[in-house]
Tab-separated table of C-alpha atoms and ligand atoms in Angstrom:
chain	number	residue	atom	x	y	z
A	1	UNK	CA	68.941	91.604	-83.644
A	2	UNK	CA	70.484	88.686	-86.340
A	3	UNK	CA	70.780	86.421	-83.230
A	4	UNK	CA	71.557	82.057	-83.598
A	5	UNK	CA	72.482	79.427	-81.046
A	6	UNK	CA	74.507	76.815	-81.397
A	7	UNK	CA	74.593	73.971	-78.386
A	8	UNK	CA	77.083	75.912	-76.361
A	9	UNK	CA	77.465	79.406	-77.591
A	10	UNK	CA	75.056	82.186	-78.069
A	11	UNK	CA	76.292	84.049	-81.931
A	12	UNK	CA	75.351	86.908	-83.292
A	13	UNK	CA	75.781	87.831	-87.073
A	14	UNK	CA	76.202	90.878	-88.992
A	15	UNK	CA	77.541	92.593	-92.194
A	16	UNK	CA	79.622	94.869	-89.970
A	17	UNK	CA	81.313	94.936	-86.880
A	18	UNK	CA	82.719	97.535	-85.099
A	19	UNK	CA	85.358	97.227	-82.271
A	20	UNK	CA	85.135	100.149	-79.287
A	21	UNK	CA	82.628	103.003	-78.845
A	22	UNK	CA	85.180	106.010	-79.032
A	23	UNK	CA	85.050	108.655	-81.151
A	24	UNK	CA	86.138	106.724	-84.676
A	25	UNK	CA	84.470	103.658	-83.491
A	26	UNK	CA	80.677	105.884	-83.556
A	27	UNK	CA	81.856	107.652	-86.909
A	28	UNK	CA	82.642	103.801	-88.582
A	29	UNK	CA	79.183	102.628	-87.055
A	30	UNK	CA	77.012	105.206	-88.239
A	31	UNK	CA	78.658	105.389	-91.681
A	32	UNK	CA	78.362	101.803	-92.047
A	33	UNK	CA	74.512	101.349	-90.551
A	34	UNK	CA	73.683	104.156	-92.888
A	35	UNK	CA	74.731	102.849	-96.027
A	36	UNK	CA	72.508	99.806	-95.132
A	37	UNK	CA	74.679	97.438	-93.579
A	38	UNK	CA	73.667	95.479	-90.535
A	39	UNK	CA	76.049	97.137	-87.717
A	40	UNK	CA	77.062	95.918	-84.837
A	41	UNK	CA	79.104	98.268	-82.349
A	42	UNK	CA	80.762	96.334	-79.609
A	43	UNK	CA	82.109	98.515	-76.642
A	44	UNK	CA	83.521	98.098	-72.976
A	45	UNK	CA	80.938	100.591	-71.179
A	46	UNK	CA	78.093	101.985	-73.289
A	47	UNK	CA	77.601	105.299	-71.192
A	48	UNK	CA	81.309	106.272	-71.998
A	49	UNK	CA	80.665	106.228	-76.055
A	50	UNK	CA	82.423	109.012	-77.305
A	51	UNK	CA	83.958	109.966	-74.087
A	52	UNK	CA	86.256	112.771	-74.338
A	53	UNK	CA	89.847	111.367	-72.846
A	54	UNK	CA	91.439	114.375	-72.462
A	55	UNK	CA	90.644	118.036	-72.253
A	56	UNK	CA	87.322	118.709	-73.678
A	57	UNK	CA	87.934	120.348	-76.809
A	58	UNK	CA	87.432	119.226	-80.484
A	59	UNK	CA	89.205	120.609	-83.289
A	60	UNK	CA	92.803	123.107	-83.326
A	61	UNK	CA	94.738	122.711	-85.993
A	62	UNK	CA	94.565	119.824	-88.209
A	63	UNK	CA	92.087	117.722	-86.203
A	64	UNK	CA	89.360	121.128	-86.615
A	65	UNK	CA	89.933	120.566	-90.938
A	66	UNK	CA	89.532	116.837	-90.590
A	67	UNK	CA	86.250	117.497	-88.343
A	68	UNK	CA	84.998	119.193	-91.218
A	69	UNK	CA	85.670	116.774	-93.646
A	70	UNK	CA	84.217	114.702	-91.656
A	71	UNK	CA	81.601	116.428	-91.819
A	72	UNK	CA	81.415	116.850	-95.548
A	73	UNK	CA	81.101	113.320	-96.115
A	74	UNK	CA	78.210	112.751	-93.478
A	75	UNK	CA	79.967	112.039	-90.257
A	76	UNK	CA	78.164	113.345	-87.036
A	77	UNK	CA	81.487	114.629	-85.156
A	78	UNK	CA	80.753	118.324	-86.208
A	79	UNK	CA	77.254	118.190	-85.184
A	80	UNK	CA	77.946	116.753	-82.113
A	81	UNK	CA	80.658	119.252	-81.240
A	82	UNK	CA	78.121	122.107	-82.207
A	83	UNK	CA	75.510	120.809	-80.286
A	84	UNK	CA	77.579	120.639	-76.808
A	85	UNK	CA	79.985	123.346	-77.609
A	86	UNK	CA	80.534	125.578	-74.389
A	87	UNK	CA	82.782	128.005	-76.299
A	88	UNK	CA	84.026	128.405	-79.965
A	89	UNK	CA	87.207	130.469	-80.999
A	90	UNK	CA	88.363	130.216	-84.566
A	91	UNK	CA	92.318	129.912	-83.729
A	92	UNK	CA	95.116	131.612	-86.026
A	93	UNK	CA	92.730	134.574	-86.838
A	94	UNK	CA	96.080	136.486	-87.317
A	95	UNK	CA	96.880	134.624	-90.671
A	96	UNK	CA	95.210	134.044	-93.677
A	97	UNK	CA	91.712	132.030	-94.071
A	98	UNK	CA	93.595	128.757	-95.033
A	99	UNK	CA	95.486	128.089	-91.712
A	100	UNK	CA	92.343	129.269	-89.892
A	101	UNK	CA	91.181	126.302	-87.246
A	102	UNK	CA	87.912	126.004	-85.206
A	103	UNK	CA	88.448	124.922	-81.947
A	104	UNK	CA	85.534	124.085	-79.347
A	105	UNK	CA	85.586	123.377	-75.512
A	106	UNK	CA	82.397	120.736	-75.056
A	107	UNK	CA	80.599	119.760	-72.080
A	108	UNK	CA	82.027	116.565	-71.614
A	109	UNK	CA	79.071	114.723	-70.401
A	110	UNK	CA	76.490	116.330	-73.096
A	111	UNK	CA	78.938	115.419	-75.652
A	112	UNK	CA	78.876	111.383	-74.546
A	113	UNK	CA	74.788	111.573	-74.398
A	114	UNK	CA	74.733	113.544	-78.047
A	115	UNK	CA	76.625	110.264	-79.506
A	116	UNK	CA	74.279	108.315	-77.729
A	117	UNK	CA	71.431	109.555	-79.039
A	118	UNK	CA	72.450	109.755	-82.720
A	119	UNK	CA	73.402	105.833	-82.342
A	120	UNK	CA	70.455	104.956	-80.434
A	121	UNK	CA	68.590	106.408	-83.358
A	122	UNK	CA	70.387	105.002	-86.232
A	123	UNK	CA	68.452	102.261	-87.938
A	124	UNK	CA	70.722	99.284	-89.144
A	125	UNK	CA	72.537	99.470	-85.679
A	126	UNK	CA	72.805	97.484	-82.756
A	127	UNK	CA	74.904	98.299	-79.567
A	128	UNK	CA	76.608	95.891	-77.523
A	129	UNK	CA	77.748	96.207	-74.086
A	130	UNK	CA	81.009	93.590	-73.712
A	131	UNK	CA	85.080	93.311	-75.147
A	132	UNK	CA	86.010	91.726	-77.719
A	133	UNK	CA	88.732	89.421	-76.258
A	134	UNK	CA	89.232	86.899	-79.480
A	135	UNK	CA	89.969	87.548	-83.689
A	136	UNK	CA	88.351	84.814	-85.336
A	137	UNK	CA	90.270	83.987	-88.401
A	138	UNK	CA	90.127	81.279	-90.586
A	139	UNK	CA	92.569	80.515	-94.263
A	140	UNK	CA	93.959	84.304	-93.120
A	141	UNK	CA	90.314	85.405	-93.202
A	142	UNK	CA	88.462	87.594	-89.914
A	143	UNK	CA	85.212	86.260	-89.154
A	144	UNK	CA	84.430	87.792	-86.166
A	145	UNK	CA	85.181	88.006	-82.406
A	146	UNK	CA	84.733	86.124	-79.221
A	147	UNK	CA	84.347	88.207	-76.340
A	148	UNK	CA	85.205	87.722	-73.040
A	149	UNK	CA	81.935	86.299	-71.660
A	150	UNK	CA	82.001	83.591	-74.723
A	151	UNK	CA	79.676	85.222	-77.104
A	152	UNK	CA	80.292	85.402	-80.475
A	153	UNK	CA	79.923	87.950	-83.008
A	154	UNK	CA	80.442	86.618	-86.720
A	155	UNK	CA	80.494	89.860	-89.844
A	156	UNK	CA	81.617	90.028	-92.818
A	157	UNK	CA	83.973	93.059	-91.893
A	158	UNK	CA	85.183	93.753	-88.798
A	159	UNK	CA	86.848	97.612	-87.597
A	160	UNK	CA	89.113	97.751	-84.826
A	161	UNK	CA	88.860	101.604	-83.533
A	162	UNK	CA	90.354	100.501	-79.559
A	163	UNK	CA	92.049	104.079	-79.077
A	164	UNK	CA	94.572	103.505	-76.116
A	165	UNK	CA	93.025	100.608	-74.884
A	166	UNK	CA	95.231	97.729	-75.979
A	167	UNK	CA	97.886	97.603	-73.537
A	168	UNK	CA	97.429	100.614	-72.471
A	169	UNK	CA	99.667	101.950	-70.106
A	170	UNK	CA	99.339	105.599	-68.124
A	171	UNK	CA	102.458	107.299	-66.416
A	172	UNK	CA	102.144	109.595	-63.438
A	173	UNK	CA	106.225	110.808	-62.919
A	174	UNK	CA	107.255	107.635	-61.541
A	175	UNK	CA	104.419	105.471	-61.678
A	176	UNK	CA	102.888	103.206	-64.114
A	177	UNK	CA	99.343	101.652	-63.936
A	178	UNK	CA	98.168	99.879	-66.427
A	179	UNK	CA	94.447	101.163	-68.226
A	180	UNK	CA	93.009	102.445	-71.434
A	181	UNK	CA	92.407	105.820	-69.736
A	182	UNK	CA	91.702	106.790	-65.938
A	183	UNK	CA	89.411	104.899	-64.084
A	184	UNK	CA	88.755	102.240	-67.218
A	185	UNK	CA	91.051	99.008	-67.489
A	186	UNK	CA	93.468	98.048	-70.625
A	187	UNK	CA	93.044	95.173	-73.240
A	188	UNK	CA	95.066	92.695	-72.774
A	189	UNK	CA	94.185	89.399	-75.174
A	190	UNK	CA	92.631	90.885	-77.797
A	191	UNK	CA	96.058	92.298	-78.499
A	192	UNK	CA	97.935	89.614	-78.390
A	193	UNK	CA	95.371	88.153	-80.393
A	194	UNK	CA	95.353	90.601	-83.597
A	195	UNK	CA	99.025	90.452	-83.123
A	196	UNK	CA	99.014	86.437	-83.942
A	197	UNK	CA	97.386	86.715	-87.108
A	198	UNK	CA	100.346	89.376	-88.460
A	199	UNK	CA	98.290	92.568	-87.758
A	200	UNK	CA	101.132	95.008	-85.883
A	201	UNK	CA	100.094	96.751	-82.985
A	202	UNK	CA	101.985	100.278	-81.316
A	203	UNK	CA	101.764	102.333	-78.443
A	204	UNK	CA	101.189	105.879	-79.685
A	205	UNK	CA	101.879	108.504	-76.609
A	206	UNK	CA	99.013	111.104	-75.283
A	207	UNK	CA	99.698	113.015	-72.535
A	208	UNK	CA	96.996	114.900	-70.275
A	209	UNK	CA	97.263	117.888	-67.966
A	210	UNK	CA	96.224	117.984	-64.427
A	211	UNK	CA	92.601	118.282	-63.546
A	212	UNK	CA	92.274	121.120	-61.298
A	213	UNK	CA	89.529	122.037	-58.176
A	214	UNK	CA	87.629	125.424	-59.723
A	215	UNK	CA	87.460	126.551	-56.057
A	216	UNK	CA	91.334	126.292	-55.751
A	217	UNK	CA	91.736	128.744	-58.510
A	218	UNK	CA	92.870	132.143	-58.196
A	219	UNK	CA	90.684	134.252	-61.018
A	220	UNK	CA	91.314	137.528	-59.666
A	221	UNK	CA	94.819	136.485	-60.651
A	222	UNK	CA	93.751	135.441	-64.383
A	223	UNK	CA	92.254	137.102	-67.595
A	224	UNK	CA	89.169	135.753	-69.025
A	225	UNK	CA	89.215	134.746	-72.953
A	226	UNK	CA	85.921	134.557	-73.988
A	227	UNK	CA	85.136	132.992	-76.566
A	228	UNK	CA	83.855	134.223	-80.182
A	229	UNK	CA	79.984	135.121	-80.784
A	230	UNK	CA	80.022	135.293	-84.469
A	231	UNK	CA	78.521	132.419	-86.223
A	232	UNK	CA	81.610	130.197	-86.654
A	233	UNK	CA	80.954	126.095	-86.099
A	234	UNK	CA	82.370	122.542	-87.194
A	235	UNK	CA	79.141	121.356	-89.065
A	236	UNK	CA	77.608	123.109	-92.577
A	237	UNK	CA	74.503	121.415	-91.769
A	238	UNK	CA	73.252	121.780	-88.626
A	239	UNK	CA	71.783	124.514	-86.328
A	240	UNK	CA	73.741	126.785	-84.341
A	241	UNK	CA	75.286	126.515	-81.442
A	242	UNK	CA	72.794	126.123	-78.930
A	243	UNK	CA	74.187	125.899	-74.970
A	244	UNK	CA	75.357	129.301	-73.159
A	245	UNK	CA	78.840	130.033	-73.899
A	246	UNK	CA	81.524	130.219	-71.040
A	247	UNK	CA	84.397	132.086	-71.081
A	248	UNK	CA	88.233	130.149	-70.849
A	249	UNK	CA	90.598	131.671	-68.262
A	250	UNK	CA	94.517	132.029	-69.290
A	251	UNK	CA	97.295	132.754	-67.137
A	252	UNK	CA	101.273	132.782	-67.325
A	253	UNK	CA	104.337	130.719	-66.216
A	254	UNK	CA	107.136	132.623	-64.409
A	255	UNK	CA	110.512	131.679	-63.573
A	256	UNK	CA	109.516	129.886	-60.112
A	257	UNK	CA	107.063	127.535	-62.623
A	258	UNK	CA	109.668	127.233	-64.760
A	259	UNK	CA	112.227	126.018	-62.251
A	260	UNK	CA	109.692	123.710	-60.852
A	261	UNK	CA	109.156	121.916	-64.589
A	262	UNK	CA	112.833	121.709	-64.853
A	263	UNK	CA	113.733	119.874	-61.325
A	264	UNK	CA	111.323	117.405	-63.064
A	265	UNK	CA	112.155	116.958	-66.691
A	266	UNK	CA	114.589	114.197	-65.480
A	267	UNK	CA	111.942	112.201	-63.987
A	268	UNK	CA	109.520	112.808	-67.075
A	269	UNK	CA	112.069	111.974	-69.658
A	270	UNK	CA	112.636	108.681	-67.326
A	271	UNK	CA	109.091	107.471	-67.546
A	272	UNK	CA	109.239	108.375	-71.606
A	273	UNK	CA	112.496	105.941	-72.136
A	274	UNK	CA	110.938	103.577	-69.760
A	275	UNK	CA	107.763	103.474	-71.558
A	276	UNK	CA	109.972	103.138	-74.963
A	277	UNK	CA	111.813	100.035	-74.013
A	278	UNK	CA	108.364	98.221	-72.701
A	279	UNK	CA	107.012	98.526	-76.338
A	280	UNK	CA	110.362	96.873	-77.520
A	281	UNK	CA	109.490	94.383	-75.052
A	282	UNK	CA	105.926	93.555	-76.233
A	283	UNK	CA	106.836	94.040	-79.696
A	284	UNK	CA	109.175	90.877	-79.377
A	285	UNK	CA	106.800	89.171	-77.524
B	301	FAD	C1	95.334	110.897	-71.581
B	301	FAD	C2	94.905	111.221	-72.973
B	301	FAD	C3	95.016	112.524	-73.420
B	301	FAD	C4	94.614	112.859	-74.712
B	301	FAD	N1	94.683	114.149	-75.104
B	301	FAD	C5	94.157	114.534	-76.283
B	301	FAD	C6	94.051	115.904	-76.642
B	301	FAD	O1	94.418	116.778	-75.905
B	301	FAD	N2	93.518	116.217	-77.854
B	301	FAD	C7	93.091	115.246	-78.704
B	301	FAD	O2	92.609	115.585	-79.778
B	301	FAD	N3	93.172	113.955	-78.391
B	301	FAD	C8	93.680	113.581	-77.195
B	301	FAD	N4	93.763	112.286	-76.836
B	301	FAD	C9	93.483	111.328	-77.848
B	301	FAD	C10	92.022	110.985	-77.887
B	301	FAD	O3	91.846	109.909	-77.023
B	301	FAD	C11	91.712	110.585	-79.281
B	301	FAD	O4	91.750	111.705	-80.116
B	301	FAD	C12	90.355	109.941	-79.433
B	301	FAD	O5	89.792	109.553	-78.222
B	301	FAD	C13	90.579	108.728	-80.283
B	301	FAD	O6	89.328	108.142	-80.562
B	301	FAD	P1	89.226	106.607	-80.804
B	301	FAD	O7	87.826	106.315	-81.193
B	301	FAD	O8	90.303	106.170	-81.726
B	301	FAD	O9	89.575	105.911	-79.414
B	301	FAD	P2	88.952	106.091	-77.955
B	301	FAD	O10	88.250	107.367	-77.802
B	301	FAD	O11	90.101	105.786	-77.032
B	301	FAD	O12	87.875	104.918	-77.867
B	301	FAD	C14	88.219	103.578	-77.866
B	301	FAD	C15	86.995	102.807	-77.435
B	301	FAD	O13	87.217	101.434	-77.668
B	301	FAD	C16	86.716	100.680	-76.572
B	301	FAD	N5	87.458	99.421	-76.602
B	301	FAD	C17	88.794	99.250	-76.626
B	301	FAD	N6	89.115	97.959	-76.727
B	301	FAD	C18	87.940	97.290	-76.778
B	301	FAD	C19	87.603	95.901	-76.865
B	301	FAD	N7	88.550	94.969	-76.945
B	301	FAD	N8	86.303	95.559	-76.865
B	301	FAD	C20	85.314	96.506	-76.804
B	301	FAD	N9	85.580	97.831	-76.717
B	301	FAD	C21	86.884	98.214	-76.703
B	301	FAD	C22	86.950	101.556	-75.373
B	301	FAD	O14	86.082	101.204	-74.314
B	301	FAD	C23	86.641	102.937	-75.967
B	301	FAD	O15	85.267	103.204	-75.860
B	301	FAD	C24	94.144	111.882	-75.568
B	301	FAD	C25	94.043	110.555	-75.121
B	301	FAD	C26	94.417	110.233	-73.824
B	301	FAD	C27	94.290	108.804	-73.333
């Protein structure tokens, strides 16, 4: 590890740096470590690298073509999605090849432990448990990062992948609690800090469904989708898909749903303006 002390501070330095352990923040390390540069990825909790933030499923329409590019110019998303794929269904079958998208459920905690291993591996590469709290920047130039236990990380270049981290803000109807995604806190300096030096920084909004209890679910009531057995995956160059395949349950919305989503739209559309004007807020801060 390229490791110096000065009297007070313990620094690291490094070609490359990389800023947050999520899914672009693996693909920028890798790439980078492999081409030969010394790589440093920085990340809040290192058993939640790559965690999926939402439902569990990689690709659909767009994101599956850019998973395969990805994959086409050496990224590891594809082959981690194939590797912890729990069911594969190549969506829009009903149209012609071009629109066709390939969409995979993952087991969530596989898919974290897949990354894991792949950077663990990677030579070049050093992980490092901490956040980045500090831009270093001197004549308009980054040097590095402080974090926030005082340690600093010097590179050449630096890659901010934070996801929804920096000032991250989740709604539940009403309520607002502030966090990069459930259970794990926002970033609060760091933004403020890229912000200083003229780098602009916007809230993009996700939104999640409920998580549901298996045992509270009425299958008998449902139809099962299984998923597709023919040889269909992200990656062109790894093996198959190797974990048994489960099947996806679908059911539909009737009027009683319906009126039940539209005694709340008010309250939803509230917490969307609300969230709207808070941006305006930070952005004039
Ligand atoms: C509630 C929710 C629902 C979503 N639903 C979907 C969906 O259905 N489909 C879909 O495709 N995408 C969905 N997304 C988006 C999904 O999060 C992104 O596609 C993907 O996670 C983005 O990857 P990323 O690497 O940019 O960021 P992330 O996966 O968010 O990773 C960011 C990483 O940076 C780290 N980090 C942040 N700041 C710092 C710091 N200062 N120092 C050190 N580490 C830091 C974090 O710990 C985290 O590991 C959803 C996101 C959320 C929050």
């Amino acid at each position: 590890m390229p490791l110096y002390f000065c009297k007070r501070t313990m620094k690291f330095k490094y070609d490359v740096l990389v800023i947050g352990g999520g899914h672009a923040g693996c693909e920028a390390a890798t790439a980078a470590a492999n081409m030969g540069a010394r790589t440093c990825l920085i990340t809040m909790d290192m058993n939640k690298i790559g965690q999926m933030s939402c439902n569990p499923a990689v690709g659909g329409i767009a994101k599956g073509q850019i998973v395969r590019e990805i994959d086409a110019l050496g990224g590891y998303m594809g082959l981690v999605t194939d590797a912890t794929a729990i069911q594969f269904r190549m969506l829009n079958r009903s149209k012609g090849p071009a629109v066709w998208s390939p969409r995979a459920q993952c087991d969530r905690g596989k898919f974290i432990w897949e990354w894991r291993t792949i950077l663990d591996h990677t030579d070049n590469l050093d992980i490092f448990q901490d956040q980045a709290d500090e831009l270093l920047v001197k004549d308009r130039k980054v040097l590095g990062i402080r974090t926030i236990w005082g340690i600093e990380i010097y590179a050449r270049t630096v890659v901010i992948t934070a996801g929804t981290f920096l000032n991250g803000l989740m709604h539940i109807g009403k309520r607002k609690v502030e966090g990069g995604r459930c259970a794990e806190p926002a970033v609060h300096h760091f933004t403020e800090s890229i912000t200083r030096h003229g780098i602009t920084s916007e809230r993009m909004k996700t939104g999640t469904p409920v998580r549901i209890d298996r045992r509270s679910v009425h299958f008998e009531d449902m139809e099962p989708q299984p998923g597709e057995t023919d040889y269909h995956q992200f990656s062109f160059f790894g093996p198959q898909r190797k974990l048994p395949q489960l099947p996806c349950w679908t059911c539909n919305t009737n009027e009683e749903v319906h009126e039940v989503l539209r005694s709340g739209l008010a309250d939803s559309l509230y917490s969307m303006v609300r969230s709207k004007v808070q941006d305006h807020v930070i952005a004039l801060q």
